[in-house]
XYZ file of C-alpha atoms in Angstrom:
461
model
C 134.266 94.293 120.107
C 137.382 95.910 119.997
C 138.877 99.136 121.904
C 139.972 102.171 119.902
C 141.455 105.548 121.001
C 139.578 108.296 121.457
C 139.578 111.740 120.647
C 139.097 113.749 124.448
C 140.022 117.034 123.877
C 137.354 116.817 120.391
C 135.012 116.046 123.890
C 136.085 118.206 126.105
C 135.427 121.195 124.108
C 131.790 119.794 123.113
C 131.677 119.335 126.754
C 132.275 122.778 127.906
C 130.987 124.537 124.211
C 128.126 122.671 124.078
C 124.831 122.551 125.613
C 123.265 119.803 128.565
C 123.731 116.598 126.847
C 121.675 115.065 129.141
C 118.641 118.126 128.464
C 118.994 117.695 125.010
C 118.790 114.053 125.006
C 115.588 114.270 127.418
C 114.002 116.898 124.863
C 114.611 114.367 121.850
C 117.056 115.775 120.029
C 118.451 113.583 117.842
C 122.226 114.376 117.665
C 122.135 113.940 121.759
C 120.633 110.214 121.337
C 121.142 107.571 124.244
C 119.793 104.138 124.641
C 117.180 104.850 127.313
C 116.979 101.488 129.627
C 114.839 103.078 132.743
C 112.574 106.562 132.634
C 110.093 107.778 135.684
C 108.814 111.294 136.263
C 111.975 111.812 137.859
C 114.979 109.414 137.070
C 116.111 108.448 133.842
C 118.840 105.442 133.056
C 120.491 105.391 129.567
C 123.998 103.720 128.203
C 126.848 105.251 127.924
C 127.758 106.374 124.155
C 131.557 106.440 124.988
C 131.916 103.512 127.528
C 135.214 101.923 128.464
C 133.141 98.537 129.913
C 130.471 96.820 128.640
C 126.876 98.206 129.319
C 128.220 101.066 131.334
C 125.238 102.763 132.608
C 124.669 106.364 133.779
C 121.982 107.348 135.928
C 120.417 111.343 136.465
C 117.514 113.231 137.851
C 115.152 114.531 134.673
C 115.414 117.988 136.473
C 118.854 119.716 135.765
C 120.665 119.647 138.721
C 124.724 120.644 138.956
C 125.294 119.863 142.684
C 125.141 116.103 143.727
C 124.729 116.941 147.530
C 123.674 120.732 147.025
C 120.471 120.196 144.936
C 119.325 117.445 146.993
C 116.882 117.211 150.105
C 117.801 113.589 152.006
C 114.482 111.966 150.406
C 115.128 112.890 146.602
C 118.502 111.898 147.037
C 117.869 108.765 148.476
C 115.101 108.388 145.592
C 118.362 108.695 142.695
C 120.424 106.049 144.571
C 117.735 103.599 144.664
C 117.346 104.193 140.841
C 121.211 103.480 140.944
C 121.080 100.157 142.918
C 118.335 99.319 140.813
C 120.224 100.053 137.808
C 123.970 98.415 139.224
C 121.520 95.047 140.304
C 120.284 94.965 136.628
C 123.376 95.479 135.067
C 125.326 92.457 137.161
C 122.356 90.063 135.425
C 123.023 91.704 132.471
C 127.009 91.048 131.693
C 129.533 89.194 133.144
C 130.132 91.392 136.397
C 133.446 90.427 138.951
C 132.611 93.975 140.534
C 129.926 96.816 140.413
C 131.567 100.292 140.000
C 129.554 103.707 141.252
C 130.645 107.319 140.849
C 129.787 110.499 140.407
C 131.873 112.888 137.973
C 130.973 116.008 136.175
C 132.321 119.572 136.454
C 130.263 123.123 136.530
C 132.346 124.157 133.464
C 131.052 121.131 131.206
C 128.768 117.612 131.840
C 127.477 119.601 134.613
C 123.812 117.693 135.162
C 124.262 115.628 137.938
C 125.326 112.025 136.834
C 126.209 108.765 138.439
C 128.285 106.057 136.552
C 127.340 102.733 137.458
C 130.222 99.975 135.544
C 130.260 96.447 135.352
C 133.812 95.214 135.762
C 134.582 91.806 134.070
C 136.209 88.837 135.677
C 139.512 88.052 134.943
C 140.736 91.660 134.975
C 144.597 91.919 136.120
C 144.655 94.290 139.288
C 146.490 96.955 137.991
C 143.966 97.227 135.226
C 140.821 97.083 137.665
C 139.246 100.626 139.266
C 140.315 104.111 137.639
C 142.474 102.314 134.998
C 138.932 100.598 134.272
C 137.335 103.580 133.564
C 139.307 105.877 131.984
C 139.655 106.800 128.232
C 143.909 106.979 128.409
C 144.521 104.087 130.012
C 141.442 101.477 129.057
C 140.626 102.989 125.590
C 137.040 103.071 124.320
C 135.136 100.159 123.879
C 133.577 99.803 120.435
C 130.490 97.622 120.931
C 128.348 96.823 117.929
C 125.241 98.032 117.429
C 123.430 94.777 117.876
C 124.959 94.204 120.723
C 124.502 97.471 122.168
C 120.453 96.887 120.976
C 120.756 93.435 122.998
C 121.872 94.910 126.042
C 119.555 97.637 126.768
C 116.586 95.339 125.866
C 117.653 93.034 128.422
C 118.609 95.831 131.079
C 114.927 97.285 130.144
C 113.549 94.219 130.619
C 114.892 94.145 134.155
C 114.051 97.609 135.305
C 110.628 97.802 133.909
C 107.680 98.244 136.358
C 106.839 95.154 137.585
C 110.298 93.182 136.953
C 111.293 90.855 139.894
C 114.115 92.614 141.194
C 116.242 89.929 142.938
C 115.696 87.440 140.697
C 116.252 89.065 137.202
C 117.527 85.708 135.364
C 120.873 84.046 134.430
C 123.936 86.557 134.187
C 125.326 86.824 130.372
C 126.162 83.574 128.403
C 124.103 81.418 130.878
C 121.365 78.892 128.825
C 118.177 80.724 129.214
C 120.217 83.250 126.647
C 119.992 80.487 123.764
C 116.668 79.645 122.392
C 114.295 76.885 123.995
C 114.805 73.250 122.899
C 112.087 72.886 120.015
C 113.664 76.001 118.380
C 117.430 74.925 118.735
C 115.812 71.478 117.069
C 114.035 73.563 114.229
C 117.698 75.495 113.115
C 119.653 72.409 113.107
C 117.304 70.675 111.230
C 117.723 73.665 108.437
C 121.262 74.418 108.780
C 123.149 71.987 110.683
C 125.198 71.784 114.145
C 125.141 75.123 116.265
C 127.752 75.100 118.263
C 127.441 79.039 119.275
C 123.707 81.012 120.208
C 124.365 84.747 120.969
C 121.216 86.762 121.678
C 120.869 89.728 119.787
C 117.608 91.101 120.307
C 116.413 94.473 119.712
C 116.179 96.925 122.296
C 112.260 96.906 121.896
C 112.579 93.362 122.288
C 109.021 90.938 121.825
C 110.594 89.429 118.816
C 113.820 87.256 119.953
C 116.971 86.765 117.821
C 120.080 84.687 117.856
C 123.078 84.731 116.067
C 123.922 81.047 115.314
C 127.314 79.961 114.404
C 127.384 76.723 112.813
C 130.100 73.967 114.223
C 131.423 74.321 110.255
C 131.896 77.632 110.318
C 128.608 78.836 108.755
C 126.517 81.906 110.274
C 122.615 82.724 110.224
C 119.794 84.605 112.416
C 116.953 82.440 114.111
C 114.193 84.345 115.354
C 110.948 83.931 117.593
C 108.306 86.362 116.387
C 106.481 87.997 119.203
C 103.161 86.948 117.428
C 101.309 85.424 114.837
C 100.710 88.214 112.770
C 104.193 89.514 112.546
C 105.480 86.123 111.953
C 103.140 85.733 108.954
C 104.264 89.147 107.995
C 107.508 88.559 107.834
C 107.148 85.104 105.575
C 105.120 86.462 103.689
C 107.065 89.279 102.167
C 110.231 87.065 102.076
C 108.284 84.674 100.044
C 107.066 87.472 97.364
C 108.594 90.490 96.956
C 111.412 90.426 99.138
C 113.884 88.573 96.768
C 113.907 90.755 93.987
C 115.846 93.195 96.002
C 118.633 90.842 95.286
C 121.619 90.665 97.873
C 120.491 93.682 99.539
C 118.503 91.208 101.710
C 118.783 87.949 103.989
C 117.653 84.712 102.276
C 114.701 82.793 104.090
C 115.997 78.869 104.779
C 113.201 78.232 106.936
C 109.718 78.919 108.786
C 107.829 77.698 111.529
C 104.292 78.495 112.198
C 103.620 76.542 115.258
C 106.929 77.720 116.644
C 107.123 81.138 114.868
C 110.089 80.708 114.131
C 112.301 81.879 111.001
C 116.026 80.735 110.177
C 117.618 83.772 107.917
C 121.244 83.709 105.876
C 123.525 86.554 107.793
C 124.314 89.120 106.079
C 127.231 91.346 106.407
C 127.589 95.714 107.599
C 127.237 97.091 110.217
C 124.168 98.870 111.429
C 123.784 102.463 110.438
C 122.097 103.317 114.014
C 124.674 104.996 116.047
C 126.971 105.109 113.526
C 129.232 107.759 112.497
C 130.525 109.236 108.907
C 131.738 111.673 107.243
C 129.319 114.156 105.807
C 130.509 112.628 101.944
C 129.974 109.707 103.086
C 126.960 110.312 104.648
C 125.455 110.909 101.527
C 126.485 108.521 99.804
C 124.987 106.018 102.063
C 121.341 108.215 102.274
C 121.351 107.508 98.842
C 121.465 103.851 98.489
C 118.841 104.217 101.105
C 116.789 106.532 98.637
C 117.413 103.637 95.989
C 116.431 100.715 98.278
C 113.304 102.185 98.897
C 112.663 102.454 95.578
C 113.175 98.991 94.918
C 110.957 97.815 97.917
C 107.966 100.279 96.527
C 108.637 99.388 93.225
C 108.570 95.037 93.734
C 105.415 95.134 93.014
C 102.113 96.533 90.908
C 101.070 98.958 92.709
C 97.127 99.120 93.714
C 94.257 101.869 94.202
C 94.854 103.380 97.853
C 91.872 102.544 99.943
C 90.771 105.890 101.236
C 92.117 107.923 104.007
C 95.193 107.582 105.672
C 94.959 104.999 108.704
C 92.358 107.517 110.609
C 90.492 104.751 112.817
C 92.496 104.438 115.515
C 93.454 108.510 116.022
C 91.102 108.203 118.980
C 91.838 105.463 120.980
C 95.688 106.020 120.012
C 95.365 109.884 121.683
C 93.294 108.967 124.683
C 96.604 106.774 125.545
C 98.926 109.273 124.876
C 97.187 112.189 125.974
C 98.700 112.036 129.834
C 102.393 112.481 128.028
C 101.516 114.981 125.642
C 102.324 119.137 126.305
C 100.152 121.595 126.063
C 98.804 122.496 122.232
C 100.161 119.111 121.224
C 96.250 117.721 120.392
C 95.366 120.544 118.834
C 98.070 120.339 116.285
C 97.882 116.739 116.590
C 93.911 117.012 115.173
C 94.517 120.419 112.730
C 97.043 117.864 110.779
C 94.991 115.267 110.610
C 92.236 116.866 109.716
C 93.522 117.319 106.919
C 93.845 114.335 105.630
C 90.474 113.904 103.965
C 91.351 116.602 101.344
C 94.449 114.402 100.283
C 94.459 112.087 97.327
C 94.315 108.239 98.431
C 97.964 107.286 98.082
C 98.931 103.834 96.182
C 99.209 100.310 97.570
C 102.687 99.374 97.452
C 105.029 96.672 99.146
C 106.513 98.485 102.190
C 108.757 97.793 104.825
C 106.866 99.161 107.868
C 110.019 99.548 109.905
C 112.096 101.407 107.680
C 114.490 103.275 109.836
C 118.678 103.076 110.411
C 118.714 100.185 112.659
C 117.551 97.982 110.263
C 120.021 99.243 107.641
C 123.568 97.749 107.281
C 125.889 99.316 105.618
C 129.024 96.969 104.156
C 131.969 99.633 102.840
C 134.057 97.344 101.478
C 131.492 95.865 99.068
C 129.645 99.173 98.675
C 126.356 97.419 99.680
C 123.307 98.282 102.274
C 121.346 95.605 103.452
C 118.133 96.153 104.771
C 116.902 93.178 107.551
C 113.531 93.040 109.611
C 110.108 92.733 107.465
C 108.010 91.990 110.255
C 105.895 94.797 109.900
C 105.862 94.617 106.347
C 102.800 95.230 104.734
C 100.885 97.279 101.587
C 100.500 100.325 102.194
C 101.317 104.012 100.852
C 104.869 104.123 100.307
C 105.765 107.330 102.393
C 104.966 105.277 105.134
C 108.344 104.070 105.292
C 109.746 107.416 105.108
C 108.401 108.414 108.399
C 110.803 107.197 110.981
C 113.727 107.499 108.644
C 112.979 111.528 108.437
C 114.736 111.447 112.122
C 117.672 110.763 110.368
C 117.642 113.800 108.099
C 115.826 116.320 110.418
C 118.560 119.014 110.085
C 120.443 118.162 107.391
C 118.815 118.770 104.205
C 121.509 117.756 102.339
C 121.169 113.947 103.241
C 117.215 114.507 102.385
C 117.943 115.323 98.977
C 120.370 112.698 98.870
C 117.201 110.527 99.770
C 115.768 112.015 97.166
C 118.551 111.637 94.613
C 118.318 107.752 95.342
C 114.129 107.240 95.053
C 114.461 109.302 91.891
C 111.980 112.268 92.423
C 111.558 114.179 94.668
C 108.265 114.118 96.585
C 104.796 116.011 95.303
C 103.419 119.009 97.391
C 100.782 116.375 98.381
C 103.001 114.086 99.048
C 104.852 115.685 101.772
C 101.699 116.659 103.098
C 100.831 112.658 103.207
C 104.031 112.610 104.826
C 102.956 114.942 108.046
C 99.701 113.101 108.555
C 101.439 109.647 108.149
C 104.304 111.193 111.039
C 102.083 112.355 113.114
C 99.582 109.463 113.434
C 103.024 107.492 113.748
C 103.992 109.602 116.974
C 100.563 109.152 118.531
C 100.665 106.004 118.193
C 104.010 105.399 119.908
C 103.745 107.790 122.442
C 100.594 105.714 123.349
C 102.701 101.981 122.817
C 105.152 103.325 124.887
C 103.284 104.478 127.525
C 101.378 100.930 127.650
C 104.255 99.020 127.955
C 106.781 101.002 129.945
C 109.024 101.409 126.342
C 110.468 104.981 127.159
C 112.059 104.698 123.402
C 108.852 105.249 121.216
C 106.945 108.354 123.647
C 110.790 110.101 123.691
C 110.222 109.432 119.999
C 106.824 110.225 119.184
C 107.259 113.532 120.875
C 110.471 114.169 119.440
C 108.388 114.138 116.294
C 105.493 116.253 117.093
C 107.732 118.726 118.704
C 109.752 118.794 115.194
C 106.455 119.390 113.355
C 105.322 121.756 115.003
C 108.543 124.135 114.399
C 109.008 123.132 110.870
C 105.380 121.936 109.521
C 106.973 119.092 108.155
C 109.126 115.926 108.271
């Protein structure tokens, strides 16, 4: 981590220019992304994009609201501060906390939805660098976290404030040992690579799967991680041990596996994760493209095979009836009216695909003019615009960085194909929306109807 200036009066005028960030970020849209830790039919929790501590949290009611006393009865208020102390008690088990910090800031003329600021001050702090000088921009500078870390974070704090979490025993702060893998695990790395004499826990916000970054006592680094089950461990071997290396150094190297413990020891590789990040529009490009020419290497690894008939259809049903309570009104009917059209497409090919393919598990190295793609537990055959479904977030908007895609795959896709491609992103939406709603993951329903709500506007990805 390291803390950089920032540019305020750049956010001041989005501030007071632009519309609810907090609106926009509930309705999906993409440029207004947070990492959502905590969302009920009235509260929601997210991190802070532009924090000057470490897992700074804010906290708001779903319902715009501009006046933090005004727009309140006594029993909805005192609903939004138990979401706070709920969030602050998380947050103190989440990183090293000397002092909880809770405000509320704001102003009509910009950031006017009602938010609260809940701050995790560090030990060790020198006074005169504690409270305001904390917290602001000119005096503590913004804190660059990487995106791992940031992912790490909010699946822990999620992890505390899901439905059913014991809330005054939440486990270990930061650092503590249930934060390095169990014993037989630790055993399994060392065995493979040698002394560890750092674990950091980097899991992903939708967290199942654990991950550590191990640093070796000689100064080597790799990734040890727990799959959440059998089949995603066997996934995940099984595509490093086929087609995987022939995309060359775009790609961790497998050292070891694990059946019985699930377990997988992978080389680090270097970048930094394209989710969050932020380039200039050249640049931008240029980086969609390599993305456009990984994916043709990952659909190209291998022969590909006859499709086997219809597109993934079987579970439409089951998927809808558990995503029907978050779904708006006309959202089935489009849902089945592009579906149903499915049976008129062509079977697409069997090819190698990555299942997850989507900016957080891109890396992008400048310096070396390399992106690394990490993360094949979901890997499977299967028609390759499948792994163009969650990365059309990333171009919704900008057609430019679609055709950059595009430029990269080396054609650009068939009238059929892009109609594969709605079927493929809407059955992809259902069935997140319904995931999410299973498991209390806000991050796949805010997606899934992000999606459905962009389909239906523009009829396609």
């Amino acid at each position: 981590m390291r803390r950089v200036e920032f540019d305020e009066q750049a956010y001041a005028h989005r501030s007071r220019t632009g519309p609810c960030f907090i609106c926009r970020m509930l309705a999906g849209d993409p440029e207004f992304r947070h990492e959502i830790v905590y969302l009920d039919e009235h509260h929601v929790v997210f991190l802070d994009r532009y924090p000057t501590l470490l897992g700074k949290l804010l906290v708001a009611p779903v319902q715009h609201r501009e006046d933090v006393i005004g727009d309140f009865t006594e029993e909805t208020s005192t609903a939004l501060w138990q979401v706070v102390h709920r969030a602050g008690a998380a947050l103190e088990k989440t990183v090293p906390t000397e002092r909880i910090y809770v405000l509320s800031l704001g102003s009509k003329s910009g950031n006017s939805h009602v938010h609260i600021h809940v701050a995790a001050l560090p030990p060790g702090v020198p006074y005169d660098r504690q409270q305001t000088a904390a917290l602001l921009w000119e005096s503590a500078g913004l804190l660059e976290v990487p995106a791992e870390e940031t992912a790490g974070i909010a699946g822990r704090l999620r992890a505390a404030l899901a439905p059913g979490a014991d809330r005054l025993h939440m486990g270990p702060s930061a650092g503590a040992a249930a934060d390095m893998p169990d014993r037989r695990v630790r055993e399994f790395a060392e065995t493979a690579v040698g002394r560890v004499s750092v674990w950091t826990d980097v899991s992903g916000a939708r967290t199942g799967s654990r991950v550590w970054h191990a640093r070796g006592t000689e100064g080597g680094e790799w990734f040890v991680k727990v799959h959440r089950s059998d089949r995603f461990h066997a996934r995940e071997v099984t595509a490093y041990r086929t087609w995987v290396p022939t995309l060359g150094a775009a790609v961790p190297r497998l050292v070891a596996a694990d059946a019985g413990l699930r377990a997988v020891v992978l080389t680090a590789v270097r970048g930094r994760s394209l989710h969050g990040a932020v380039h200039p529009p050249g640049q931008q490009r240029q980086i969609f493209r390599h993305i456009g020419r990984l994916a043709a290497s990952i659909h190209r690894s291998a022969p590909p095979r006859p499709g086997a008939g219809t597109l993934w259809l079987g579970k439409l049903e089951r998927h809808l009836d558990g995503a029907r309570a978050h779904l708006v009104a006309r959202d089935e009917e489009f849902i089945r009216a592009i579906t149903g059209t499915a049976a008129a497409l062509p079977a697409p090919e069997a090819v190698p695909t990555h299942g997850d393919f989507q900016l957080r598990n891109l890396r992008w190295d400048e310096s070396a003019d390399i992106l690394y793609v990490i993360d094949f537990e979901r890997s499977e055959e299967g028609p390759a615009l499948r792994d163009f479904v969650r990365l059309s977030d990333a171009w919704h908007g900008r057609p430019d960085l679609f055709q950059a895609v595009m430029d990269g795959y080396g054609r650009p896709l068939t009238p059929e194909e892009e109609n594969q491609l709605t079927v493929l992103s809407v059955l992809d939406a259902v069935s997140g929306i319904s995931y999410g709603a299973a498991h209390g993951d806000p991050e796949p329903v805010e997606r899934g109807l992000r999606t459905l709500a962009r389909l239906r506007t523009a009829q396609r990805p």
